[in-house]
PDB file of C-alpha atoms and ligand atoms in Angstrom:
ATOM      1  CA  UNK A   1     -75.926 -37.533  38.344  1.00 37.00           C
ATOM      2  CA  UNK A   2     -77.293 -34.037  37.675  1.00 46.00           C
ATOM      3  CA  UNK A   3     -75.680 -31.030  39.220  1.00 46.00           C
ATOM      4  CA  UNK A   4     -76.646 -27.430  39.664  1.00 52.00           C
ATOM      5  CA  UNK A   5     -75.965 -25.492  36.483  1.00 46.00           C
ATOM      6  CA  UNK A   6     -73.865 -22.835  38.193  1.00 45.00           C
ATOM      7  CA  UNK A   7     -71.180 -25.450  38.843  1.00 34.00           C
ATOM      8  CA  UNK A   8     -71.710 -27.611  35.818  1.00 30.00           C
ATOM      9  CA  UNK A   9     -69.335 -28.536  33.039  1.00 31.00           C
ATOM     10  CA  UNK A  10     -70.914 -28.540  29.565  1.00 31.00           C
ATOM     11  CA  UNK A  11     -73.459 -31.297  28.868  1.00 30.00           C
ATOM     12  CA  UNK A  12     -72.149 -31.619  25.324  1.00 28.00           C
ATOM     13  CA  UNK A  13     -68.446 -30.873  25.293  1.00 30.00           C
ATOM     14  CA  UNK A  14     -67.389 -28.033  22.991  1.00 33.00           C
ATOM     15  CA  UNK A  15     -65.210 -25.005  23.579  1.00 35.00           C
ATOM     16  CA  UNK A  16     -66.806 -21.725  24.649  1.00 38.00           C
ATOM     17  CA  UNK A  17     -66.006 -19.976  21.401  1.00 38.00           C
ATOM     18  CA  UNK A  18     -67.424 -22.839  19.331  1.00 37.00           C
ATOM     19  CA  UNK A  19     -70.652 -22.778  21.291  1.00 38.00           C
ATOM     20  CA  UNK A  20     -70.912 -19.019  21.070  1.00 41.00           C
ATOM     21  CA  UNK A  21     -70.420 -19.274  17.328  1.00 41.00           C
ATOM     22  CA  UNK A  22     -73.117 -21.956  17.233  1.00 41.00           C
ATOM     23  CA  UNK A  23     -75.501 -19.788  19.218  1.00 47.00           C
ATOM     24  CA  UNK A  24     -74.920 -16.826  16.964  1.00 46.00           C
ATOM     25  CA  UNK A  25     -74.476 -18.660  13.676  1.00 44.00           C
ATOM     26  CA  UNK A  26     -76.957 -18.433  10.842  1.00 49.00           C
ATOM     27  CA  UNK A  27     -77.720 -14.795  11.606  1.00 49.00           C
ATOM     28  CA  UNK A  28     -75.204 -13.082   9.391  1.00 49.00           C
ATOM     29  CA  UNK A  29     -77.630 -12.705   6.482  1.00 51.00           C
ATOM     30  CA  UNK A  30     -80.564 -12.080   8.793  1.00 58.00           C
ATOM     31  CA  UNK A  31     -78.605  -9.530  10.798  1.00 57.00           C
ATOM     32  CA  UNK A  32     -77.611  -7.568   7.731  1.00 41.00           C
ATOM     33  CA  UNK A  33     -81.252  -6.722   7.038  1.00 45.00           C
ATOM     34  CA  UNK A  34     -81.395  -4.521  10.140  1.00 47.00           C
ATOM     35  CA  UNK A  35     -80.367  -0.904  10.018  1.00 50.00           C
ATOM     36  CA  UNK A  36     -77.936   0.204  12.708  1.00 50.00           C
ATOM     37  CA  UNK A  37     -79.334   3.735  12.569  1.00 59.00           C
ATOM     38  CA  UNK A  38     -82.073   4.653  15.012  1.00 63.00           C
ATOM     39  CA  UNK A  39     -84.851   6.691  13.319  1.00 65.00           C
ATOM     40  CA  UNK A  40     -85.592  10.063  14.937  1.00 71.00           C
ATOM     41  CA  UNK A  41     -89.138   9.040  15.961  1.00 66.00           C
ATOM     42  CA  UNK A  42     -87.783   5.987  17.775  1.00 65.00           C
ATOM     43  CA  UNK A  43     -85.137   8.121  19.473  1.00 68.00           C
ATOM     44  CA  UNK A  44     -87.831  10.550  20.699  1.00 72.00           C
ATOM     45  CA  UNK A  45     -89.996   7.709  22.042  1.00 72.00           C
ATOM     46  CA  UNK A  46     -86.972   6.185  23.767  1.00 75.00           C
ATOM     47  CA  UNK A  47     -86.012   9.500  25.340  1.00 76.00           C
ATOM     48  CA  UNK A  48     -89.506  10.067  26.722  1.00 87.00           C
ATOM     49  CA  UNK A  49     -89.624   6.460  27.961  1.00 90.00           C
ATOM     50  CA  UNK A  50     -86.374   7.010  29.873  1.00 91.00           C
ATOM     51  CA  UNK A  51     -87.851  10.148  31.401  1.00 92.00           C
ATOM     52  CA  UNK A  52     -90.619   8.006  32.889  1.00 94.00           C
ATOM     53  CA  UNK A  53     -87.879   6.511  35.090  1.00 95.00           C
ATOM     54  CA  UNK A  54     -89.229   2.941  34.803  1.00 97.00           C
ATOM     55  CA  UNK A  55     -88.448   0.216  37.330  1.00 98.00           C
ATOM     56  CA  UNK A  56     -86.915  -2.653  35.359  1.00 98.00           C
ATOM     57  CA  UNK A  57     -86.400  -6.208  36.631  1.00 98.00           C
ATOM     58  CA  UNK A  58     -84.642  -8.832  34.543  1.00 98.00           C
ATOM     59  CA  UNK A  59     -85.760 -12.368  35.428  1.00 99.00           C
ATOM     60  CA  UNK A  60     -83.145 -15.001  34.625  1.00 99.00           C
ATOM     61  CA  UNK A  61     -82.704 -18.736  35.117  1.00 98.00           C
ATOM     62  CA  UNK A  62     -82.385 -21.860  33.011  1.00 98.00           C
ATOM     63  CA  UNK A  63     -85.244 -23.424  31.049  1.00 98.00           C
ATOM     64  CA  UNK A  64     -87.908 -24.653  33.468  1.00 98.00           C
ATOM     65  CA  UNK A  65     -86.426 -22.875  36.485  1.00 98.00           C
ATOM     66  CA  UNK A  66     -89.830 -21.236  37.107  1.00 98.00           C
ATOM     67  CA  UNK A  67     -89.331 -17.726  35.710  1.00 99.00           C
ATOM     68  CA  UNK A  68     -92.778 -17.466  34.116  1.00 98.00           C
ATOM     69  CA  UNK A  69     -94.549 -19.010  37.110  1.00 98.00           C
ATOM     70  CA  UNK A  70     -92.963 -16.614  39.593  1.00 98.00           C
ATOM     71  CA  UNK A  71     -93.494 -13.625  37.281  1.00 98.00           C
ATOM     72  CA  UNK A  72     -97.208 -14.392  37.347  1.00 98.00           C
ATOM     73  CA  UNK A  73     -97.175 -14.231  41.148  1.00 98.00           C
ATOM     74  CA  UNK A  74     -95.182 -10.996  41.142  1.00 98.00           C
ATOM     75  CA  UNK A  75     -97.731  -9.484  38.741  1.00 98.00           C
ATOM     76  CA  UNK A  76    -100.639 -10.539  41.011  1.00 98.00           C
ATOM     77  CA  UNK A  77     -99.007  -9.231  44.181  1.00 98.00           C
ATOM     78  CA  UNK A  78     -97.029  -6.214  43.038  1.00 98.00           C
ATOM     79  CA  UNK A  79     -98.730  -5.146  39.791  1.00 97.00           C
ATOM     80  CA  UNK A  80     -95.782  -5.356  37.435  1.00 98.00           C
ATOM     81  CA  UNK A  81     -96.104  -5.616  33.642  1.00 98.00           C
ATOM     82  CA  UNK A  82     -94.772  -9.046  32.608  1.00 98.00           C
ATOM     83  CA  UNK A  83     -92.838  -9.247  29.342  1.00 98.00           C
ATOM     84  CA  UNK A  84     -91.625 -12.735  28.470  1.00 98.00           C
ATOM     85  CA  UNK A  85     -89.036 -12.427  25.695  1.00 98.00           C
ATOM     86  CA  UNK A  86     -89.763 -16.007  24.591  1.00 98.00           C
ATOM     87  CA  UNK A  87     -93.522 -15.289  24.432  1.00 98.00           C
ATOM     88  CA  UNK A  88     -92.933 -12.138  22.383  1.00 98.00           C
ATOM     89  CA  UNK A  89     -90.839 -14.159  19.917  1.00 98.00           C
ATOM     90  CA  UNK A  90     -93.436 -16.963  19.763  1.00 98.00           C
ATOM     91  CA  UNK A  91     -96.113 -14.346  19.052  1.00 98.00           C
ATOM     92  CA  UNK A  92     -94.032 -12.941  16.223  1.00 97.00           C
ATOM     93  CA  UNK A  93     -93.696 -16.423  14.737  1.00 97.00           C
ATOM     94  CA  UNK A  94     -97.441 -17.052  15.016  1.00 97.00           C
ATOM     95  CA  UNK A  95     -98.207 -13.753  13.278  1.00 97.00           C
ATOM     96  CA  UNK A  96     -95.976 -14.777  10.350  1.00 93.00           C
ATOM     97  CA  UNK A  97     -93.883 -11.655  10.777  1.00 93.00           C
ATOM     98  CA  UNK A  98     -90.749 -11.073   8.729  1.00 91.00           C
ATOM     99  CA  UNK A  99     -88.084 -13.690   9.567  1.00 94.00           C
ATOM    100  CA  UNK A 100     -90.616 -15.943  11.302  1.00 96.00           C
ATOM    101  CA  UNK A 101     -89.057 -19.110   9.885  1.00 97.00           C
ATOM    102  CA  UNK A 102     -85.542 -18.177  11.048  1.00 97.00           C
ATOM    103  CA  UNK A 103     -86.967 -17.414  14.480  1.00 98.00           C
ATOM    104  CA  UNK A 104     -88.755 -20.745  14.600  1.00 98.00           C
ATOM    105  CA  UNK A 105     -85.624 -22.654  13.596  1.00 98.00           C
ATOM    106  CA  UNK A 106     -83.553 -20.757  16.117  1.00 98.00           C
ATOM    107  CA  UNK A 107     -85.966 -21.614  18.931  1.00 98.00           C
ATOM    108  CA  UNK A 108     -86.232 -25.252  17.806  1.00 98.00           C
ATOM    109  CA  UNK A 109     -82.461 -25.494  18.064  1.00 98.00           C
ATOM    110  CA  UNK A 110     -82.312 -23.715  21.402  1.00 98.00           C
ATOM    111  CA  UNK A 111     -80.188 -20.888  19.981  1.00 98.00           C
ATOM    112  CA  UNK A 112     -80.589 -17.154  20.538  1.00 98.00           C
ATOM    113  CA  UNK A 113     -82.458 -14.798  18.226  1.00 98.00           C
ATOM    114  CA  UNK A 114     -80.467 -11.660  17.246  1.00 98.00           C
ATOM    115  CA  UNK A 115     -80.591  -8.923  19.851  1.00 98.00           C
ATOM    116  CA  UNK A 116     -82.037  -6.329  17.487  1.00 96.00           C
ATOM    117  CA  UNK A 117     -85.203  -8.402  17.071  1.00 97.00           C
ATOM    118  CA  UNK A 118     -85.756  -9.127  20.752  1.00 98.00           C
ATOM    119  CA  UNK A 119     -84.859  -5.669  22.024  1.00 98.00           C
ATOM    120  CA  UNK A 120     -87.186  -4.084  19.478  1.00 97.00           C
ATOM    121  CA  UNK A 121     -90.097  -6.259  20.657  1.00 98.00           C
ATOM    122  CA  UNK A 122     -89.391  -5.532  24.327  1.00 98.00           C
ATOM    123  CA  UNK A 123     -89.015  -1.831  23.585  1.00 97.00           C
ATOM    124  CA  UNK A 124     -92.366  -1.648  21.770  1.00 97.00           C
ATOM    125  CA  UNK A 125     -94.117  -3.346  24.685  1.00 98.00           C
ATOM    126  CA  UNK A 126     -92.506  -1.140  27.319  1.00 98.00           C
ATOM    127  CA  UNK A 127     -93.103   2.104  25.477  1.00 97.00           C
ATOM    128  CA  UNK A 128     -96.766   1.334  24.813  1.00 97.00           C
ATOM    129  CA  UNK A 129     -97.478   0.249  28.392  1.00 97.00           C
ATOM    130  CA  UNK A 130     -99.162   2.460  30.986  1.00 96.00           C
ATOM    131  CA  UNK A 131     -97.408   0.472  33.669  1.00 97.00           C
ATOM    132  CA  UNK A 132     -93.980   1.720  34.732  1.00 97.00           C
ATOM    133  CA  UNK A 133     -92.786  -1.442  36.523  1.00 98.00           C
ATOM    134  CA  UNK A 134     -91.516  -4.183  34.240  1.00 98.00           C
ATOM    135  CA  UNK A 135     -90.550  -7.825  34.615  1.00 98.00           C
ATOM    136  CA  UNK A 136     -88.467  -8.769  31.612  1.00 98.00           C
ATOM    137  CA  UNK A 137     -88.515 -12.553  31.722  1.00 99.00           C
ATOM    138  CA  UNK A 138     -85.861 -14.654  29.962  1.00 98.00           C
ATOM    139  CA  UNK A 139     -83.800 -11.703  28.755  1.00 98.00           C
ATOM    140  CA  UNK A 140     -80.906 -10.832  28.413  1.00 98.00           C
ATOM    141  CA  UNK A 141     -79.679 -14.300  27.472  1.00 98.00           C
ATOM    142  CA  UNK A 142     -76.243 -13.250  26.304  1.00 98.00           C
ATOM    143  CA  UNK A 143     -73.751 -10.482  26.973  1.00 98.00           C
ATOM    144  CA  UNK A 144     -74.567  -9.217  23.498  1.00 98.00           C
ATOM    145  CA  UNK A 145     -78.286  -9.061  24.428  1.00 98.00           C
ATOM    146  CA  UNK A 146     -77.405  -7.138  27.574  1.00 98.00           C
ATOM    147  CA  UNK A 147     -75.247  -4.588  25.761  1.00 98.00           C
ATOM    148  CA  UNK A 148     -77.838  -4.151  22.978  1.00 98.00           C
ATOM    149  CA  UNK A 149     -80.551  -3.414  25.559  1.00 98.00           C
ATOM    150  CA  UNK A 150     -78.378  -0.887  27.374  1.00 97.00           C
ATOM    151  CA  UNK A 151     -77.432   0.840  24.131  1.00 96.00           C
ATOM    152  CA  UNK A 152     -80.842   0.881  22.459  1.00 96.00           C
ATOM    153  CA  UNK A 153     -82.997   1.559  25.531  1.00 96.00           C
ATOM    154  CA  UNK A 154     -80.344   3.506  27.407  1.00 96.00           C
ATOM    155  CA  UNK A 155     -81.289   1.965  30.750  1.00 97.00           C
ATOM    156  CA  UNK A 156     -80.010  -0.722  33.107  1.00 98.00           C
ATOM    157  CA  UNK A 157     -82.175  -2.994  35.265  1.00 98.00           C
ATOM    158  CA  UNK A 158     -82.850  -1.953  38.842  1.00 97.00           C
ATOM    159  CA  UNK A 159     -82.895  -5.589  39.987  1.00 98.00           C
ATOM    160  CA  UNK A 160     -81.955  -8.937  38.420  1.00 98.00           C
ATOM    161  CA  UNK A 161     -83.608 -12.097  39.760  1.00 98.00           C
ATOM    162  CA  UNK A 162     -81.864 -15.399  39.178  1.00 99.00           C
ATOM    163  CA  UNK A 163     -83.777 -18.633  39.769  1.00 99.00           C
ATOM    164  CA  UNK A 164     -81.082 -21.161  40.558  1.00 98.00           C
ATOM    165  CA  UNK A 165     -82.299 -24.688  39.888  1.00 98.00           C
ATOM    166  CA  UNK A 166     -80.692 -28.100  39.417  1.00 98.00           C
ATOM    167  CA  UNK A 167     -80.553 -29.417  35.875  1.00 98.00           C
ATOM    168  CA  UNK A 168     -82.418 -32.537  36.935  1.00 97.00           C
ATOM    169  CA  UNK A 169     -85.366 -30.474  38.181  1.00 98.00           C
ATOM    170  CA  UNK A 170     -85.337 -28.158  35.145  1.00 98.00           C
ATOM    171  CA  UNK A 171     -85.407 -31.066  32.693  1.00 98.00           C
ATOM    172  CA  UNK A 172     -88.243 -32.711  34.626  1.00 98.00           C
ATOM    173  CA  UNK A 173     -90.318 -29.515  34.634  1.00 98.00           C
ATOM    174  CA  UNK A 174     -89.747 -28.715  30.961  1.00 98.00           C
ATOM    175  CA  UNK A 175     -90.659 -32.215  29.836  1.00 98.00           C
ATOM    176  CA  UNK A 176     -93.872 -32.029  31.899  1.00 98.00           C
ATOM    177  CA  UNK A 177     -94.792 -28.505  30.790  1.00 98.00           C
ATOM    178  CA  UNK A 178     -97.319 -29.671  28.153  1.00 95.00           C
ATOM    179  CA  UNK A 179     -97.717 -26.342  26.377  1.00 97.00           C
ATOM    180  CA  UNK A 180     -96.995 -27.828  22.951  1.00 96.00           C
ATOM    181  CA  UNK A 181     -93.750 -25.896  22.601  1.00 98.00           C
ATOM    182  CA  UNK A 182     -91.385 -26.990  19.803  1.00 98.00           C
ATOM    183  CA  UNK A 183     -88.396 -26.641  22.140  1.00 98.00           C
ATOM    184  CA  UNK A 184     -89.727 -28.649  25.109  1.00 98.00           C
ATOM    185  CA  UNK A 185     -88.133 -31.971  24.142  1.00 98.00           C
ATOM    186  CA  UNK A 186     -85.053 -33.660  25.557  1.00 98.00           C
ATOM    187  CA  UNK A 187     -82.718 -32.884  22.628  1.00 98.00           C
ATOM    188  CA  UNK A 188     -83.538 -29.171  22.556  1.00 98.00           C
ATOM    189  CA  UNK A 189     -83.525 -28.937  26.339  1.00 98.00           C
ATOM    190  CA  UNK A 190     -79.950 -30.245  26.443  1.00 98.00           C
ATOM    191  CA  UNK A 191     -78.945 -27.593  23.926  1.00 98.00           C
ATOM    192  CA  UNK A 192     -80.798 -24.875  25.862  1.00 98.00           C
ATOM    193  CA  UNK A 193     -79.067 -25.879  29.080  1.00 98.00           C
ATOM    194  CA  UNK A 194     -75.741 -25.641  27.360  1.00 98.00           C
ATOM    195  CA  UNK A 195     -76.547 -22.239  25.826  1.00 98.00           C
ATOM    196  CA  UNK A 196     -77.715 -21.114  29.273  1.00 98.00           C
ATOM    197  CA  UNK A 197     -74.461 -22.161  30.891  1.00 98.00           C
ATOM    198  CA  UNK A 198     -72.158 -20.716  28.275  1.00 98.00           C
ATOM    199  CA  UNK A 199     -73.976 -17.542  27.266  1.00 98.00           C
ATOM    200  CA  UNK A 200     -76.324 -16.650  30.148  1.00 98.00           C
ATOM    201  CA  UNK A 201     -74.169 -17.357  33.194  1.00 98.00           C
ATOM    202  CA  UNK A 202     -71.711 -14.583  32.201  1.00 98.00           C
ATOM    203  CA  UNK A 203     -74.639 -12.118  32.247  1.00 98.00           C
ATOM    204  CA  UNK A 204     -75.627 -13.358  35.702  1.00 98.00           C
ATOM    205  CA  UNK A 205     -72.030 -12.988  36.827  1.00 98.00           C
ATOM    206  CA  UNK A 206     -71.928  -9.438  35.441  1.00 98.00           C
ATOM    207  CA  UNK A 207     -74.948  -8.364  37.486  1.00 98.00           C
ATOM    208  CA  UNK A 208     -73.657 -10.168  40.549  1.00 98.00           C
ATOM    209  CA  UNK A 209     -70.470  -8.083  40.379  1.00 98.00           C
ATOM    210  CA  UNK A 210     -72.575  -4.929  40.041  1.00 98.00           C
ATOM    211  CA  UNK A 211     -74.545  -5.827  43.189  1.00 98.00           C
ATOM    212  CA  UNK A 212     -77.866  -6.133  41.308  1.00 98.00           C
ATOM    213  CA  UNK A 213     -78.341  -9.902  41.462  1.00 98.00           C
ATOM    214  CA  UNK A 214     -80.871 -11.552  43.775  1.00 98.00           C
ATOM    215  CA  UNK A 215     -80.244 -15.287  43.621  1.00 98.00           C
ATOM    216  CA  UNK A 216     -83.135 -17.519  44.655  1.00 98.00           C
ATOM    217  CA  UNK A 217     -83.000 -21.241  45.293  1.00 98.00           C
ATOM    218  CA  UNK A 218     -85.689 -22.369  42.855  1.00 98.00           C
ATOM    219  CA  UNK A 219     -86.240 -25.880  44.210  1.00 95.00           C
ATOM    220  CA  UNK A 220     -89.386 -26.183  46.325  1.00 97.00           C
ATOM    221  CA  UNK A 221     -93.061 -25.519  45.847  1.00 98.00           C
ATOM    222  CA  UNK A 222     -94.162 -22.491  43.843  1.00 98.00           C
ATOM    223  CA  UNK A 223     -95.410 -20.833  47.043  1.00 98.00           C
ATOM    224  CA  UNK A 224     -92.201 -21.559  48.951  1.00 98.00           C
ATOM    225  CA  UNK A 225     -90.201 -19.937  46.195  1.00 98.00           C
ATOM    226  CA  UNK A 226     -92.501 -16.926  46.052  1.00 98.00           C
ATOM    227  CA  UNK A 227     -91.919 -16.348  49.789  1.00 98.00           C
ATOM    228  CA  UNK A 228     -88.240 -15.838  48.899  1.00 98.00           C
ATOM    229  CA  UNK A 229     -89.152 -13.499  46.047  1.00 98.00           C
ATOM    230  CA  UNK A 230     -91.657 -11.407  48.005  1.00 98.00           C
ATOM    231  CA  UNK A 231     -89.200  -9.502  50.249  1.00 97.00           C
ATOM    232  CA  UNK A 232     -87.216  -8.318  47.244  1.00 97.00           C
ATOM    233  CA  UNK A 233     -90.250  -6.418  45.951  1.00 96.00           C
ATOM    234  CA  UNK A 234     -91.775  -5.575  49.329  1.00 93.00           C
ATOM    235  CA  UNK A 235     -88.691  -3.481  49.973  1.00 78.00           C
ATOM    236  CA  UNK A 236     -89.343  -1.270  46.953  1.00 74.00           C
ATOM    237  CA  UNK A 237     -93.144  -1.480  46.711  1.00 59.00           C
ATOM    238  CA  UNK A 238     -94.034  -0.924  50.350  1.00 49.00           C
ATOM    239  CA  UNK A 239     -95.998  -4.221  50.569  1.00 49.00           C
TER     240      UNK A 239
HETATM  241  N1  ADP B   1     -91.659 -24.682  42.038  1.00 51.02           N
HETATM  242  C1  ADP B   1     -92.125 -25.504  41.104  1.00 51.02           C
HETATM  243  N2  ADP B   1     -92.235 -26.812  41.352  1.00 51.02           N
HETATM  244  C2  ADP B   1     -92.687 -27.656  40.393  1.00 51.02           C
HETATM  245  N3  ADP B   1     -93.055 -27.280  39.160  1.00 51.02           N
HETATM  246  C3  ADP B   1     -92.950 -25.969  38.858  1.00 51.02           C
HETATM  247  C4  ADP B   1     -92.473 -25.023  39.804  1.00 51.02           C
HETATM  248  N4  ADP B   1     -92.476 -23.800  39.217  1.00 51.02           N
HETATM  249  C5  ADP B   1     -92.921 -23.980  37.966  1.00 51.02           C
HETATM  250  N5  ADP B   1     -93.235 -25.276  37.753  1.00 51.02           N
HETATM  251  C6  ADP B   1     -93.715 -25.877  36.495  1.00 51.02           C
HETATM  252  O1  ADP B   1     -92.553 -26.119  35.698  1.00 51.02           O
HETATM  253  C7  ADP B   1     -92.787 -25.765  34.350  1.00 51.02           C
HETATM  254  C8  ADP B   1     -91.792 -24.671  33.941  1.00 51.02           C
HETATM  255  O2  ADP B   1     -92.114 -23.506  34.662  1.00 51.02           O
HETATM  256  P1  ADP B   1     -91.997 -22.075  33.943  1.00 51.02           P
HETATM  257  O3  ADP B   1     -92.494 -21.062  34.908  1.00 51.02           O
HETATM  258  O4  ADP B   1     -92.646 -22.132  32.604  1.00 51.02           O
HETATM  259  O5  ADP B   1     -90.394 -21.969  33.795  1.00 51.02           O
HETATM  260  P2  ADP B   1     -89.471 -21.071  32.874  1.00 51.02           P
HETATM  261  O6  ADP B   1     -90.284 -19.869  32.447  1.00 51.02           O
HETATM  262  O7  ADP B   1     -88.298 -20.702  33.707  1.00 51.02           O
HETATM  263  O8  ADP B   1     -89.085 -21.942  31.727  1.00 51.02           O
HETATM  264  C9  ADP B   1     -94.246 -25.363  34.265  1.00 51.02           C
HETATM  265  O9  ADP B   1     -95.014 -26.458  33.833  1.00 51.02           O
HETATM  266  C10 ADP B   1     -94.606 -24.953  35.689  1.00 51.02           C
HETATM  267  O10 ADP B   1     -95.962 -25.183  35.974  1.00 51.02           O
HETATM  268  O1  UDP B   2     -84.226 -13.136  24.718  1.00 51.02           O
HETATM  269  C1  UDP B   2     -84.544 -14.238  24.246  1.00 51.02           C
HETATM  270  C2  UDP B   2     -85.499 -15.067  24.843  1.00 51.02           C
HETATM  271  C3  UDP B   2     -85.789 -16.281  24.250  1.00 51.02           C
HETATM  272  N1  UDP B   2     -85.173 -16.653  23.107  1.00 51.02           N
HETATM  273  C4  UDP B   2     -85.497 -17.930  22.446  1.00 51.02           C
HETATM  274  O2  UDP B   2     -86.753 -18.414  22.906  1.00 51.02           O
HETATM  275  C5  UDP B   2     -86.594 -19.680  23.516  1.00 51.02           C
HETATM  276  C6  UDP B   2     -87.618 -19.859  24.620  1.00 51.02           C
HETATM  277  O3  UDP B   2     -87.435 -18.848  25.585  1.00 51.02           O
HETATM  278  P1  UDP B   2     -88.330 -18.808  26.898  1.00 51.02           P
HETATM  279  O4  UDP B   2     -87.813 -17.718  27.778  1.00 51.02           O
HETATM  280  O5  UDP B   2     -89.765 -18.763  26.535  1.00 51.02           O
HETATM  281  O6  UDP B   2     -88.001 -20.231  27.523  1.00 51.02           O
HETATM  282  P2  UDP B   2     -87.993 -20.667  29.045  1.00 51.02           P
HETATM  283  O7  UDP B   2     -86.627 -20.379  29.600  1.00 51.02           O
HETATM  284  O8  UDP B   2     -89.053 -19.878  29.736  1.00 51.02           O
HETATM  285  O9  UDP B   2     -88.283 -22.131  29.015  1.00 51.02           O
HETATM  286  C7  UDP B   2     -85.133 -19.709  23.957  1.00 51.02           C
HETATM  287  O10 UDP B   2     -84.616 -21.019  24.143  1.00 51.02           O
HETATM  288  C8  UDP B   2     -84.481 -19.007  22.778  1.00 51.02           C
HETATM  289  O11 UDP B   2     -84.368 -19.874  21.654  1.00 51.02           O
HETATM  290  C9  UDP B   2     -84.234 -15.835  22.511  1.00 51.02           C
HETATM  291  O12 UDP B   2     -83.665 -16.169  21.481  1.00 51.02           O
HETATM  292  N2  UDP B   2     -83.951 -14.650  23.112  1.00 51.02           N
HETATM  293 MG1   MG B   3     -90.711 -19.098  30.546  1.00 51.02          MG
END
């Protein structure tokens, strides 16, 4: 029997700290290649980006909960710029960028790429965009991701969407996705669900306590779900 992830005990039983270590493991050497100092040029770009007063939405939910699908609809209706963290990482891998093989292995195992990498990619996309309304899809996936974004970008999201979906439905959707992704197989999906529960739910809880979370029941047709999403943006976009 599958249950909704928000009330689910781990699919593979390990302690929280063990799983966190698993999710973060393998990055010690990789991590050490990143400088902790922010170059002056980057600081200037970040300062001017903040002055643009962007509208930032984080879009969260387990694998297959429909984040990308609903982001597409939000883009069409409300004109946001869609940044999928997973897509940005996949693009990096395809372009054979530095650390591409570690990124690929991390994704294959359903673990989380170091924050510095992901935040840098998101930052580049936001700063080079003419659009000032952003949907950041599939990020932050961990508390560490969240804190890194706040520290490096110096901003918090205006709104956080959470697509709440049963595990049964998420597994079904991921296995039918047919996009040739290395992580859309049953073994990796189980790991991703576990990483979602242990590392992502605390982020969702954090934003819930700060009054920023908009939880959406993600079971139903794509259009039915979008009708629940629409009022959240109509309120701020005047549509
Ligand atoms: N409401 C829905 N009902 C059925 N299938 C859906 C629904 N929303 C999305 N899908 C399909 O499920 C798969 C996963 O959706 P996607 O938007 O990629 O999810 P996520 O980005 O959260 O992993 C895709 O093949 C998509 O077409
Ligand atoms: O901020 C992120 C976003 C994604 N990923 C990795 O990229 C994979 C695919 O993410 P995506 O958001 O594309 O998957 P989805 O939830 O949409 O199925 C994740 O399982 C992680 O391994 C990551 O490490 N950090
Ligand atoms: Mg997606």
